[in-house]
């Protein structure tokens, strides 16, 4: 049933116009934005030309640096909030990365924080005055959550008259406010969330600010583009198949996919809610590991397990982090041991991704640690199991949302879900999939344990390095293989993205001796063009075991420091 008798285009345009018109006139770009051919990279000096020196100083500071100043009164929360509202406004005009802005509410909240500090001479919490951006799955009072669906405009998750419209807030939103964070915008997503590119019928396509020939990633793509342009110091996305890691990697950021149950997801909008075989998780993206640590540690101080029944009662564990630091700093030759997955046996990574993996391997060895080849159980089998969980309902949930307005399904989403629902799986089939998942997890676990015999450290490998996608970023409508990210979700491992380098068309040339191992391998490889990709960010992911967020962050930071 359509939302009204008006066409979906009318509703989409009205919403799109309201988003664009929410940008204060003083921050709107008056001259035409150059095309991608004229100006491929709009990060750095390009976006900074529209900012004042003080705004640049503030927005070029990472989250840890910001709170060092806002929690001591050196910077006011109001001036920090205004600087990021301005830079976010510019980022949206350059890439289409925002779904909602609430700058006035953010500035009012920031002023209250300043008044509190003036009266009490102390901050409200560890995130006092820190601007935080949110993926458009979080419910925030005063604004909508469309999740990219035209049919969700003016509703609460597609339903009217619930009493929750624009008043309900997700659990993490409440916790961020209690910690002193300033919330100011929500970022773009692909409708359904089930795509590595960010596109919907409301805002259009969200582009990669480092290379506007390419996608910013998905489904937390707006977060990736916004933070990549430093329109946010830190933001939160979600990940069911790579949706934190993909945008982090495509935009030169650190981003962590925690294991399920570590951070609160309660009260967030989602697709296929109730599919519990492979859970979506929430986690942060930022320019530094220290910023990720700051917000995770702060959130865990709020004891989210008291308000989200799926969160484990695991406070931040300094001792887990310290174990890594002790090994790194050991004068007795203490070493970490890493596996390296260069090829998953299905699709060949592009030359710049292969080079990034080699750079990280050499860095790890230079730091004095061990590296061994990673030969786990079949990733194709794991990927097939994961993809099966996404279609338990035959696409009924997502197509019901599309039917609310009659809007068309994007090509990217139609590749997975078609244009209409198919048969739902039986309970027996779902049970068999869950069994296959558990058997795969057990097999992978025992393979990991077996590496104890190879590392010579007395431990199995501490983590392993792998590509997060076969390409540095996806070309529009060409994200056809997710196997490098989905296996992590099936295993529910902790994974942190590490930015490594950028594409150099003179170095990352096409391998003329390439021989595909399958039609899919050939299809993916044919999309590589060094000239189109030149300048794009390239990253890898560092993968640890379940619920090892502290250790993975410590190792990622150590490797990242070695890369600089």
mmCIF file of N, CA, C and O in Angstrom, residues 19-65:
data_model
loop_
_atom_site.group_PDB
_atom_site.id
_atom_site.type_symbol
_atom_site.label_atom_id
_atom_site.label_comp_id
_atom_site.label_asym_id
_atom_site.label_seq_id
_atom_site.Cartn_x
_atom_site.Cartn_y
_atom_site.Cartn_z
ATOM 1 N N UNK A 19 16.397 17.694 3.344
ATOM 2 C CA UNK A 19 17.760 17.440 3.835
ATOM 3 C C UNK A 19 18.701 18.533 3.342
ATOM 4 O O UNK A 19 19.454 19.128 4.122
ATOM 5 N N UNK A 20 18.638 18.816 2.057
ATOM 6 C CA UNK A 20 19.530 19.832 1.487
ATOM 7 C C UNK A 20 19.223 21.220 2.050
ATOM 8 O O UNK A 20 20.145 22.011 2.307
ATOM 9 N N UNK A 21 17.946 21.516 2.252
ATOM 10 C CA UNK A 21 17.564 22.833 2.773
ATOM 11 C C UNK A 21 17.853 22.988 4.261
ATOM 12 O O UNK A 21 17.815 24.107 4.783
ATOM 13 N N UNK A 22 18.127 21.870 4.937
ATOM 14 C CA UNK A 22 18.460 21.959 6.366
ATOM 15 C C UNK A 22 19.863 22.501 6.586
ATOM 16 O O UNK A 22 20.221 22.878 7.706
ATOM 17 N N UNK A 23 20.654 22.550 5.518
ATOM 18 C CA UNK A 23 21.995 23.129 5.627
ATOM 19 C C UNK A 23 21.855 24.650 5.677
ATOM 20 O O UNK A 23 21.235 25.246 4.789
ATOM 21 N N UNK A 24 22.379 25.289 6.710
ATOM 22 C CA UNK A 24 22.273 26.745 6.803
ATOM 23 C C UNK A 24 22.794 27.435 5.543
ATOM 24 O O UNK A 24 23.789 27.003 4.949
ATOM 25 N N UNK A 25 22.118 28.473 5.143
ATOM 26 C CA UNK A 25 22.461 29.158 3.901
ATOM 27 C C UNK A 25 23.909 29.632 3.895
ATOM 28 O O UNK A 25 24.582 29.602 2.862
ATOM 29 N N UNK A 26 24.417 30.030 5.041
ATOM 30 C CA UNK A 26 25.784 30.550 5.108
ATOM 31 C C UNK A 26 26.828 29.474 4.803
ATOM 32 O O UNK A 26 27.982 29.786 4.519
ATOM 33 N N UNK A 27 26.411 28.196 4.881
ATOM 34 C CA UNK A 27 27.337 27.096 4.633
ATOM 35 C C UNK A 27 27.114 26.439 3.274
ATOM 36 O O UNK A 27 27.752 25.432 2.954
ATOM 37 N N UNK A 28 26.221 26.965 2.468
ATOM 38 C CA UNK A 28 25.952 26.364 1.168
ATOM 39 C C UNK A 28 26.982 26.838 0.149
ATOM 40 O O UNK A 28 27.334 28.021 0.109
ATOM 41 N N UNK A 29 27.444 25.919 -0.672
ATOM 42 C CA UNK A 29 28.416 26.256 -1.707
ATOM 43 C C UNK A 29 27.707 26.998 -2.834
ATOM 44 O O UNK A 29 26.698 26.513 -3.364
ATOM 45 N N UNK A 30 28.218 28.151 -3.183
ATOM 46 C CA UNK A 30 27.563 28.980 -4.197
ATOM 47 C C UNK A 30 28.094 28.728 -5.599
ATOM 48 O O UNK A 30 27.386 28.927 -6.586
ATOM 49 N N UNK A 31 29.325 28.275 -5.696
ATOM 50 C CA UNK A 31 29.893 27.975 -7.021
ATOM 51 C C UNK A 31 29.666 26.501 -7.339
ATOM 52 O O UNK A 31 29.566 25.668 -6.434
ATOM 53 N N UNK A 32 29.564 26.137 -8.606
ATOM 54 C CA UNK A 32 29.336 24.739 -8.985
ATOM 55 C C UNK A 32 30.440 23.819 -8.456
ATOM 56 O O UNK A 32 31.614 24.187 -8.444
ATOM 57 N N UNK A 33 30.035 22.641 -8.020
ATOM 58 C CA UNK A 33 31.008 21.657 -7.552
ATOM 59 C C UNK A 33 31.660 21.003 -8.770
ATOM 60 O O UNK A 33 30.963 20.560 -9.673
ATOM 61 N N UNK A 34 32.968 20.974 -8.840
ATOM 62 C CA UNK A 34 33.635 20.374 -10.010
ATOM 63 C C UNK A 34 33.280 18.899 -10.142
ATOM 64 O O UNK A 34 32.992 18.214 -9.149
ATOM 65 N N UNK A 35 33.303 18.400 -11.354
ATOM 66 C CA UNK A 35 33.020 16.988 -11.600
ATOM 67 C C UNK A 35 34.167 16.128 -11.079
ATOM 68 O O UNK A 35 35.256 16.632 -10.754
ATOM 69 N N UNK A 36 33.928 14.819 -11.020
ATOM 70 C CA UNK A 36 34.981 13.905 -10.588
ATOM 71 C C UNK A 36 36.174 13.952 -11.531
ATOM 72 O O UNK A 36 37.325 13.791 -11.111
ATOM 73 N N UNK A 37 35.910 14.204 -12.805
ATOM 74 C CA UNK A 37 37.007 14.314 -13.777
ATOM 75 C C UNK A 37 37.854 15.554 -13.499
ATOM 76 O O UNK A 37 39.076 15.543 -13.653
ATOM 77 N N UNK A 38 37.206 16.632 -13.074
ATOM 78 C CA UNK A 38 37.918 17.881 -12.784
ATOM 79 C C UNK A 38 38.603 17.848 -11.422
ATOM 80 O O UNK A 38 39.686 18.410 -11.256
ATOM 81 N N UNK A 39 37.970 17.216 -10.435
ATOM 82 C CA UNK A 39 38.491 17.193 -9.065
ATOM 83 C C UNK A 39 38.134 15.848 -8.441
ATOM 84 O O UNK A 39 37.090 15.693 -7.828
ATOM 85 N N UNK A 40 39.023 14.896 -8.604
ATOM 86 C CA UNK A 40 38.767 13.545 -8.115
ATOM 87 C C UNK A 40 38.711 13.499 -6.593
ATOM 88 O O UNK A 40 37.822 12.886 -6.003
ATOM 89 N N UNK A 41 39.670 14.153 -5.952
ATOM 90 C CA UNK A 41 39.851 14.098 -4.496
ATOM 91 C C UNK A 41 39.351 15.400 -3.871
ATOM 92 O O UNK A 41 39.888 16.472 -4.145
ATOM 93 N N UNK A 42 38.315 15.303 -3.024
ATOM 94 C CA UNK A 42 37.783 16.516 -2.369
ATOM 95 C C UNK A 42 38.111 16.536 -0.881
ATOM 96 O O UNK A 42 37.538 17.317 -0.123
ATOM 97 N N UNK A 43 39.032 15.672 -0.443
ATOM 98 C CA UNK A 43 39.476 15.688 0.950
ATOM 99 C C UNK A 43 40.558 16.756 1.118
ATOM 100 O O UNK A 43 40.913 17.464 0.179
ATOM 101 N N UNK A 44 41.102 16.863 2.318
ATOM 102 C CA UNK A 44 42.257 17.718 2.572
ATOM 103 C C UNK A 44 42.078 19.163 2.177
ATOM 104 O O UNK A 44 41.110 19.824 2.580
ATOM 105 N N UNK A 45 42.987 19.673 1.362
ATOM 106 C CA UNK A 45 43.002 21.099 1.030
ATOM 107 C C UNK A 45 41.751 21.540 0.284
ATOM 108 O O UNK A 45 41.345 22.698 0.379
ATOM 109 N N UNK A 46 41.115 20.617 -0.461
ATOM 110 C CA UNK A 46 39.934 21.031 -1.215
ATOM 111 C C UNK A 46 38.810 21.451 -0.280
ATOM 112 O O UNK A 46 38.261 22.550 -0.410
ATOM 113 N N UNK A 47 38.426 20.610 0.664
ATOM 114 C CA UNK A 47 37.329 20.973 1.566
ATOM 115 C C UNK A 47 37.763 22.076 2.528
ATOM 116 O O UNK A 47 36.962 22.916 2.920
ATOM 117 N N UNK A 48 39.048 22.114 2.852
ATOM 118 C CA UNK A 48 39.526 23.119 3.812
ATOM 119 C C UNK A 48 39.477 24.542 3.260
ATOM 120 O O UNK A 48 39.483 25.504 4.044
ATOM 121 N N UNK A 49 39.401 24.698 1.941
ATOM 122 C CA UNK A 49 39.325 26.048 1.378
ATOM 123 C C UNK A 49 38.047 26.777 1.800
ATOM 124 O O UNK A 49 37.983 28.007 1.740
ATOM 125 N N UNK A 50 37.034 26.029 2.244
ATOM 126 C CA UNK A 50 35.763 26.618 2.638
ATOM 127 C C UNK A 50 35.671 26.836 4.152
ATOM 128 O O UNK A 50 34.629 27.261 4.651
ATOM 129 N N UNK A 51 36.744 26.551 4.862
ATOM 130 C CA UNK A 51 36.746 26.634 6.323
ATOM 131 C C UNK A 51 37.719 27.686 6.814
ATOM 132 O O UNK A 51 38.720 27.981 6.163
ATOM 133 N N UNK A 52 37.426 28.231 7.998
ATOM 134 C CA UNK A 52 38.349 29.156 8.636
ATOM 135 C C UNK A 52 39.449 28.399 9.358
ATOM 136 O O UNK A 52 39.350 27.193 9.598
ATOM 137 N N UNK A 53 40.519 29.104 9.716
ATOM 138 C CA UNK A 53 41.660 28.458 10.356
ATOM 139 C C UNK A 53 41.265 27.767 11.660
ATOM 140 O O UNK A 53 41.689 26.639 11.928
ATOM 141 N N UNK A 54 40.449 28.437 12.472
ATOM 142 C CA UNK A 54 40.025 27.843 13.737
ATOM 143 C C UNK A 54 39.203 26.580 13.496
ATOM 144 O O UNK A 54 39.361 25.574 14.188
ATOM 145 N N UNK A 55 38.338 26.620 12.491
ATOM 146 C CA UNK A 55 37.533 25.440 12.156
ATOM 147 C C UNK A 55 38.420 24.290 11.695
ATOM 148 O O UNK A 55 38.170 23.126 12.047
ATOM 149 N N UNK A 56 39.443 24.610 10.931
ATOM 150 C CA UNK A 56 40.371 23.567 10.470
ATOM 151 C C UNK A 56 41.107 22.962 11.657
ATOM 152 O O UNK A 56 41.239 21.730 11.767
ATOM 153 N N UNK A 57 41.585 23.794 12.562
ATOM 154 C CA UNK A 57 42.302 23.301 13.745
ATOM 155 C C UNK A 57 41.430 22.326 14.535
ATOM 156 O O UNK A 57 41.901 21.265 14.984
ATOM 157 N N UNK A 58 40.171 22.665 14.685
ATOM 158 C CA UNK A 58 39.256 21.823 15.466
ATOM 159 C C UNK A 58 38.947 20.526 14.731
ATOM 160 O O UNK A 58 39.060 19.426 15.293
ATOM 161 N N UNK A 59 38.559 20.632 13.458
ATOM 162 C CA UNK A 59 38.089 19.448 12.736
ATOM 163 C C UNK A 59 39.212 18.525 12.281
ATOM 164 O O UNK A 59 38.956 17.369 11.932
ATOM 165 N N UNK A 60 40.445 19.005 12.287
ATOM 166 C CA UNK A 60 41.579 18.136 11.954
ATOM 167 C C UNK A 60 42.109 17.411 13.188
ATOM 168 O O UNK A 60 43.062 16.639 13.109
ATOM 169 N N UNK A 61 41.493 17.640 14.342
ATOM 170 C CA UNK A 61 41.891 16.989 15.597
ATOM 171 C C UNK A 61 41.072 15.719 15.784
ATOM 172 O O UNK A 61 39.862 15.716 15.527
ATOM 173 N N UNK A 62 41.709 14.632 16.223
ATOM 174 C CA UNK A 62 40.949 13.392 16.395
ATOM 175 C C UNK A 62 40.138 13.433 17.683
ATOM 176 O O UNK A 62 40.232 14.375 18.476
ATOM 177 N N UNK A 63 39.314 12.413 17.885
ATOM 178 C CA UNK A 63 38.376 12.414 19.008
ATOM 179 C C UNK A 63 39.084 12.525 20.354
ATOM 180 O O UNK A 63 38.619 13.232 21.258
ATOM 181 N N UNK A 64 40.216 11.839 20.492
ATOM 182 C CA UNK A 64 40.957 11.896 21.758
ATOM 183 C C UNK A 64 41.473 13.308 22.011
ATOM 184 O O UNK A 64 41.367 13.842 23.125
ATOM 185 N N UNK A 65 42.018 13.931 20.981
ATOM 186 C CA UNK A 65 42.503 15.303 21.122
ATOM 187 C C UNK A 65 41.390 16.284 21.445
ATOM 188 O O UNK A 65 41.586 17.237 22.209
#
